[in-house]
Short mmCIF file of C-alpha atoms in Angstrom, two decimals:
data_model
loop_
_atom_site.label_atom_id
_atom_site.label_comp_id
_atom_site.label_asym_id
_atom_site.label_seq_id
_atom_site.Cartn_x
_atom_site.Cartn_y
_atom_site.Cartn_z
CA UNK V 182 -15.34 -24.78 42.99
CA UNK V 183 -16.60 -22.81 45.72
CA UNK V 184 -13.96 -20.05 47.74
CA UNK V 185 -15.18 -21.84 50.70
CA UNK V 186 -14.15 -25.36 48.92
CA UNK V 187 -10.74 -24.19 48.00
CA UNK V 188 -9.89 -22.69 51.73
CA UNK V 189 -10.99 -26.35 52.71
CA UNK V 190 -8.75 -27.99 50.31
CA UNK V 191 -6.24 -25.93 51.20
CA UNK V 192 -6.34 -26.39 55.12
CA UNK V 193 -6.30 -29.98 54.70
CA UNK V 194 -3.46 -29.58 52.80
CA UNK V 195 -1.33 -28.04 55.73
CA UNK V 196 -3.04 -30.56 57.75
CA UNK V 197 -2.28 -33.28 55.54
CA UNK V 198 1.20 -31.96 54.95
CA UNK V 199 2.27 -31.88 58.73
CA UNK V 200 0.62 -35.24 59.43
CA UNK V 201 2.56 -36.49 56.87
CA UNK V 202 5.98 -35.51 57.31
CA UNK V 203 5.25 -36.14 60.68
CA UNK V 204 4.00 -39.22 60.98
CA UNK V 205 3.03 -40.88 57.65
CA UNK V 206 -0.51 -39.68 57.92
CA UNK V 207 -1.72 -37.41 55.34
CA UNK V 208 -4.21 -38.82 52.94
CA UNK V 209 -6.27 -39.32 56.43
CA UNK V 210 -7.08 -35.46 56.37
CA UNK V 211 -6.22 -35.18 52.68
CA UNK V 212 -8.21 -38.02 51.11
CA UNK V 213 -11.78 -37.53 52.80
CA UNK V 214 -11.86 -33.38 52.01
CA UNK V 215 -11.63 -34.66 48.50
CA UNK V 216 -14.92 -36.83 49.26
CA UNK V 217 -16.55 -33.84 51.24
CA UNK V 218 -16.15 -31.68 47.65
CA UNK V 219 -18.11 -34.20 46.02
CA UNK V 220 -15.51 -35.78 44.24
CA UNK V 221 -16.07 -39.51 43.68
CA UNK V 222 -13.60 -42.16 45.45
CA UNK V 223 -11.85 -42.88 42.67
CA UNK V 224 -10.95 -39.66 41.17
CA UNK V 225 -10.46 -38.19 45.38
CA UNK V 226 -7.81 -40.67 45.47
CA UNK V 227 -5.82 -39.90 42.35
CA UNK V 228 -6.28 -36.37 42.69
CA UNK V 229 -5.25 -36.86 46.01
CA UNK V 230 -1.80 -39.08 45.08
CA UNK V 231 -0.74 -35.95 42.40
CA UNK V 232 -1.28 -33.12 45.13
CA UNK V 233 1.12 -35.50 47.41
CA UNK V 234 3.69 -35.06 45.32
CA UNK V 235 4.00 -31.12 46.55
CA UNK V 236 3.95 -33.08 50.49
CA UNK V 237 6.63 -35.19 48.91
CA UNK V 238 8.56 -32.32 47.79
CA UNK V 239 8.01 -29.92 51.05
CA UNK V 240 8.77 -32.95 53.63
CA UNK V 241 12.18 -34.12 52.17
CA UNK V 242 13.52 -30.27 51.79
CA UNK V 243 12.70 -30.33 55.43
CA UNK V 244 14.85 -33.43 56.15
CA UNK V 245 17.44 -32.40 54.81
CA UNK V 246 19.99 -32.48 57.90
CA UNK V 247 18.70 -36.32 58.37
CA UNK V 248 19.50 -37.71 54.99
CA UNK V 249 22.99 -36.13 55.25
CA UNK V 250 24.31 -39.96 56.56
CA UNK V 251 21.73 -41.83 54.92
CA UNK V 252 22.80 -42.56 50.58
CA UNK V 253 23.60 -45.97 51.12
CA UNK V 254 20.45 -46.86 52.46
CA UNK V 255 18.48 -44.76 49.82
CA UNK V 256 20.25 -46.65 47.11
CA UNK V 257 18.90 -49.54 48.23
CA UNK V 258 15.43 -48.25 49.09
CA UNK V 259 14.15 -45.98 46.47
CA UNK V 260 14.47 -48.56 43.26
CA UNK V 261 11.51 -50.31 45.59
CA UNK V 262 9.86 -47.30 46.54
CA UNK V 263 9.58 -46.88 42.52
CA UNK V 264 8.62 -50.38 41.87
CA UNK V 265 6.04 -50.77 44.70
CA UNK V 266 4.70 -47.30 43.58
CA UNK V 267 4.22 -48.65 39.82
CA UNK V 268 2.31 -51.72 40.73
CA UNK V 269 -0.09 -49.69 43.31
CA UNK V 270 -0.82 -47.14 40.42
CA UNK V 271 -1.79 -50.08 37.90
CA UNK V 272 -3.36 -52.36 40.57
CA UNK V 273 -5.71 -49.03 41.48
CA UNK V 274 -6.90 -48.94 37.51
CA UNK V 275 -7.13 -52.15 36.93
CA UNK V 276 -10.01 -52.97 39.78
CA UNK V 277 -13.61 -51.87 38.36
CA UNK V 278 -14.86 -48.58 40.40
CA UNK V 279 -17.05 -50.20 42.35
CA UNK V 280 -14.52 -52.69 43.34
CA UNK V 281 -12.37 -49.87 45.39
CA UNK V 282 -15.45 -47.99 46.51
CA UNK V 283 -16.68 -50.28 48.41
CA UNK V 284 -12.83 -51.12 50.00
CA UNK V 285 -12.61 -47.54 51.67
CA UNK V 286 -14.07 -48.02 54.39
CA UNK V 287 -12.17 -51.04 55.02
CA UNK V 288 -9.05 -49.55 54.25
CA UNK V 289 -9.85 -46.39 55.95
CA UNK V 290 -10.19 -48.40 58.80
CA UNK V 291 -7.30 -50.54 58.83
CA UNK V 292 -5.34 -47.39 58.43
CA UNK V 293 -7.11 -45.96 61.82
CA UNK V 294 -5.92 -48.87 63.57
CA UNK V 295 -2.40 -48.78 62.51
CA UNK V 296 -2.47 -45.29 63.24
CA UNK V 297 -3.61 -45.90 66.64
CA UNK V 298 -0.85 -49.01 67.62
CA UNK V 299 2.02 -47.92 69.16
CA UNK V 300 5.23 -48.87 68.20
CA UNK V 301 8.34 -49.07 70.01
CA UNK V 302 11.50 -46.88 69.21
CA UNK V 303 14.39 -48.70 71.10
CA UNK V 304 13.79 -52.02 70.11
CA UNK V 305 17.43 -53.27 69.01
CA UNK V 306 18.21 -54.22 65.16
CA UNK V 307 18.92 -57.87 64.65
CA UNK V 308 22.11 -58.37 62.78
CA UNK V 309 21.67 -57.98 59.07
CA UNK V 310 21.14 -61.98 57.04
CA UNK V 311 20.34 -62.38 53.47
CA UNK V 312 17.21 -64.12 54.59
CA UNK V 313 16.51 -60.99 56.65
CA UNK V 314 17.27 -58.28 53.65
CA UNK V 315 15.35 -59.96 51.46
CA UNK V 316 12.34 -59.40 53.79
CA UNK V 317 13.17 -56.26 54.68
CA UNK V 318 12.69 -55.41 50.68
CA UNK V 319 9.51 -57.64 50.51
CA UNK V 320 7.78 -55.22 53.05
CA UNK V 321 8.99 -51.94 52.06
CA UNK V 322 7.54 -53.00 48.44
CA UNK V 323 4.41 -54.24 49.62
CA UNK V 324 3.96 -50.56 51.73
CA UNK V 325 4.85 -48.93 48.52
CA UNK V 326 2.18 -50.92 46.50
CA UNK V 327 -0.38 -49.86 49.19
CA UNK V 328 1.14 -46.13 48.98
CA UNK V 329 0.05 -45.93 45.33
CA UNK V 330 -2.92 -47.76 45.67
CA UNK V 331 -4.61 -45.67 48.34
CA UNK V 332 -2.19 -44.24 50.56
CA UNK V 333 -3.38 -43.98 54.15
CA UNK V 334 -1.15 -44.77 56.85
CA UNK V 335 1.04 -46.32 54.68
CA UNK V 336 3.77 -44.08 55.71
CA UNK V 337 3.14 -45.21 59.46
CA UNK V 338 3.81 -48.50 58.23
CA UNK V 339 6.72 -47.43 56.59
CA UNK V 340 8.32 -45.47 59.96
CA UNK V 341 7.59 -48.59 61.80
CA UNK V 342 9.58 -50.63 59.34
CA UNK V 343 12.63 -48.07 59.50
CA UNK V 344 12.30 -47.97 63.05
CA UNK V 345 12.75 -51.61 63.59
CA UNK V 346 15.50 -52.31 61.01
CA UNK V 347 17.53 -50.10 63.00
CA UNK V 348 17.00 -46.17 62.21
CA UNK V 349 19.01 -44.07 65.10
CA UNK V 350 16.06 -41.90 65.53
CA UNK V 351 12.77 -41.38 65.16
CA UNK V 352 13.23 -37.54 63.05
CA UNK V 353 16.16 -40.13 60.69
CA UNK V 354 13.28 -42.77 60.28
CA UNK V 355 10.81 -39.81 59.60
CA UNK V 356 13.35 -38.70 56.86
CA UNK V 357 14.09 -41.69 54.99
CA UNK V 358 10.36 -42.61 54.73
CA UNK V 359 9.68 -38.97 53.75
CA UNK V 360 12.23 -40.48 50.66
CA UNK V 361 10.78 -43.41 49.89
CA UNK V 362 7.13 -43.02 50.48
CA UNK V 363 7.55 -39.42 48.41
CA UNK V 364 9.70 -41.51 45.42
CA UNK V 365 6.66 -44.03 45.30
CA UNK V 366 3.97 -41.46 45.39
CA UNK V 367 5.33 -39.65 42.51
CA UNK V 368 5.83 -42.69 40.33
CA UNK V 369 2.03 -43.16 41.09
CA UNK V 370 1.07 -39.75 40.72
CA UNK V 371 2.53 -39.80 36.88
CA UNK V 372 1.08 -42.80 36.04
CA UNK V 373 -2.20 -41.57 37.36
CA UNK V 374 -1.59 -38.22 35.35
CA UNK V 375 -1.27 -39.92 32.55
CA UNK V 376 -4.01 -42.69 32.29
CA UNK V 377 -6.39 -41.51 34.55
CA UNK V 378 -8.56 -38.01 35.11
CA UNK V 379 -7.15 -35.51 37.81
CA UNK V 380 -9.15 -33.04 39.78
CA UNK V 381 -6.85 -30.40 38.97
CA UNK V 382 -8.81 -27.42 40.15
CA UNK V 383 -8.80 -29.75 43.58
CA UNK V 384 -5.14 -30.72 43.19
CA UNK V 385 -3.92 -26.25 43.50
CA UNK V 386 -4.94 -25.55 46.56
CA UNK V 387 -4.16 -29.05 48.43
CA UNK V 388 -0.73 -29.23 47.05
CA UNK V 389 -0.04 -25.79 48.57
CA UNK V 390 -1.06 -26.65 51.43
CA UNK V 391 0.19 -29.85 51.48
CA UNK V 392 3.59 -27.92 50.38
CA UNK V 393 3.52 -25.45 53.01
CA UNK V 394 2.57 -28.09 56.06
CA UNK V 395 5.30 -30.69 55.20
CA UNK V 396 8.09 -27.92 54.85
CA UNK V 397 7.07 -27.33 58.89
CA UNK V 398 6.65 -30.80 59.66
CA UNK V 399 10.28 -32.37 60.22
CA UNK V 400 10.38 -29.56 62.14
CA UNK V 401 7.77 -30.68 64.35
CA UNK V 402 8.80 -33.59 64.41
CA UNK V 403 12.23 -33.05 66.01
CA UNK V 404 10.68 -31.53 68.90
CA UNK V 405 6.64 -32.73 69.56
CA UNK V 406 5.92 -36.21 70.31
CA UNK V 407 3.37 -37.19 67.42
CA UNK V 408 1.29 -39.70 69.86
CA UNK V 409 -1.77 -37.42 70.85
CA UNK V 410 -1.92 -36.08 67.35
CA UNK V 411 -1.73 -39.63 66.23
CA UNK V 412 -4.77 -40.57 68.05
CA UNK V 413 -7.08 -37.76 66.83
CA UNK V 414 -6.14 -38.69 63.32
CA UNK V 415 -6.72 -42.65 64.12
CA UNK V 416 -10.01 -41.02 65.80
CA UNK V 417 -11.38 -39.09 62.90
CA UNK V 418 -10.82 -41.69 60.66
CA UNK V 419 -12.28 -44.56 62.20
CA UNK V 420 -15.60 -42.54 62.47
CA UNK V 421 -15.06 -41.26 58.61
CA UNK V 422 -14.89 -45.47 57.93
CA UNK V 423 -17.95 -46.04 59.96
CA UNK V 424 -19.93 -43.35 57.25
CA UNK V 425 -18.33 -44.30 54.69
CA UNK V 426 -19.30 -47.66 55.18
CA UNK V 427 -22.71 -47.17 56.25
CA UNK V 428 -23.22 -45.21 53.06
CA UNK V 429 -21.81 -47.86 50.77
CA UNK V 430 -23.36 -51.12 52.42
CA UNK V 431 -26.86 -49.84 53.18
#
């Protein structure tokens, strides 16, 4: 690896790390400087899940005076976050190569657009039903599956859910998806260390990064409105899906 390969890495790791803690949005600058290294999709996205881990680590020490109020809810929430994390990890290496290659633009785009919908913050919670817990669960596993299968956006997913099931803020819906998505990303990332071959030379300088940018990113968050940098992201990775998929389906 290059110096000027490991600065990269390591930018998009502060970018990836304040996108994420922010807003749920750091494999969209994490994931495609992978790809511009020359790694191939496959091994860009599991090296990407294990340096996430250190965006994982860096966001939740940053929301810490958030998750003060919030064990109750985390008892119920991170036994998913671990399931849904599992079943991404052994979904992703159980599809042939080929198979997720030619998905990333697709997914790449689907997480622009989600990037780019608003969502609305003061939308009251409807009164908690069995009917409605139990689907509550069924889409915070089904983010988590897609957080350990690829990744991005699936934390803007994720604040959207906590914001409609009745978070008080946005920064305490920022914090207890920090939780979650973090809890499911490392179950994937050790599965993936495990089973699967890691970039590490690729994974030091991102997970700095990535360490250092979500540390400053609740901070951020608590004061900056994420919308405009929303938009860029959504922006940049709409046009990364449109290469990406020109490349593959040529």
């Amino acid at each position: 690896m290059t110096v000027a390969e490991w600065f990269l890495l390591f930018a998009a790791g502060i970018g990836g790390g304040l996108a994420g803690s922010i807003a749920g949005l750091a494999s969209v600058s994490t994931y495609p400087a992978l790809l511009l290294i020359g790694l191939p999709p496959v091994t860009a996205n599991v090296t990407n899940t294990v340096a996430l881990v250190f965006n994982g680590v860096g966001s939740v020490s940053g929301s810490l005076p958030e998750l003060r109020d919030q064990r109750d809810l985390l008892r119920r929430f991170v036994p998913i976050g671990v399931a849904g994390g599992a079943a991404g990890a052994a979904l992703l290496l159980t599809i042939p190569a080929e198979g997720f290659e030619n998905a990333v633009p697709i997914l790449l785009a689907s997480s622009a657009l989600v990037i780019a919908l608003p969502h609305r913050k003061d939308a009251e919670p409807a009164p908690p039903t069995t009917a409605r817990t139990v689907l509550i669960g069924a889409a915070l596993f089904g983010i988590c599956v897609y957080g350990g299968f690829f990744g991005a956006a699936a934390g803007v997913l994720m604040l959207a859910l906590f914001l409609r099931v009745g978070a008080r803020t946005l920064a305490d819906a920022n914090a207890t998806k920090n939780v979650v998505l973090g809890v499911a990303n490392l179950v994937a990332a050790v599965i993936f260390i495990v089973l699967s071959p890691v970039a590490w030379t690729a994974v030091v300088p991102m997970a700095l990064g990535c360490l250092l940018g979500a540390r400053l990113g609740p901070v951020v968050v608590r004061r900056a409105p994420a919308g405009p940098m929303r938009l860029v992201i959504a922006a940049a990775a709409l046009a990364l899906a449109i290469k990406l998929g020109f490349d593959t389906y040529r």
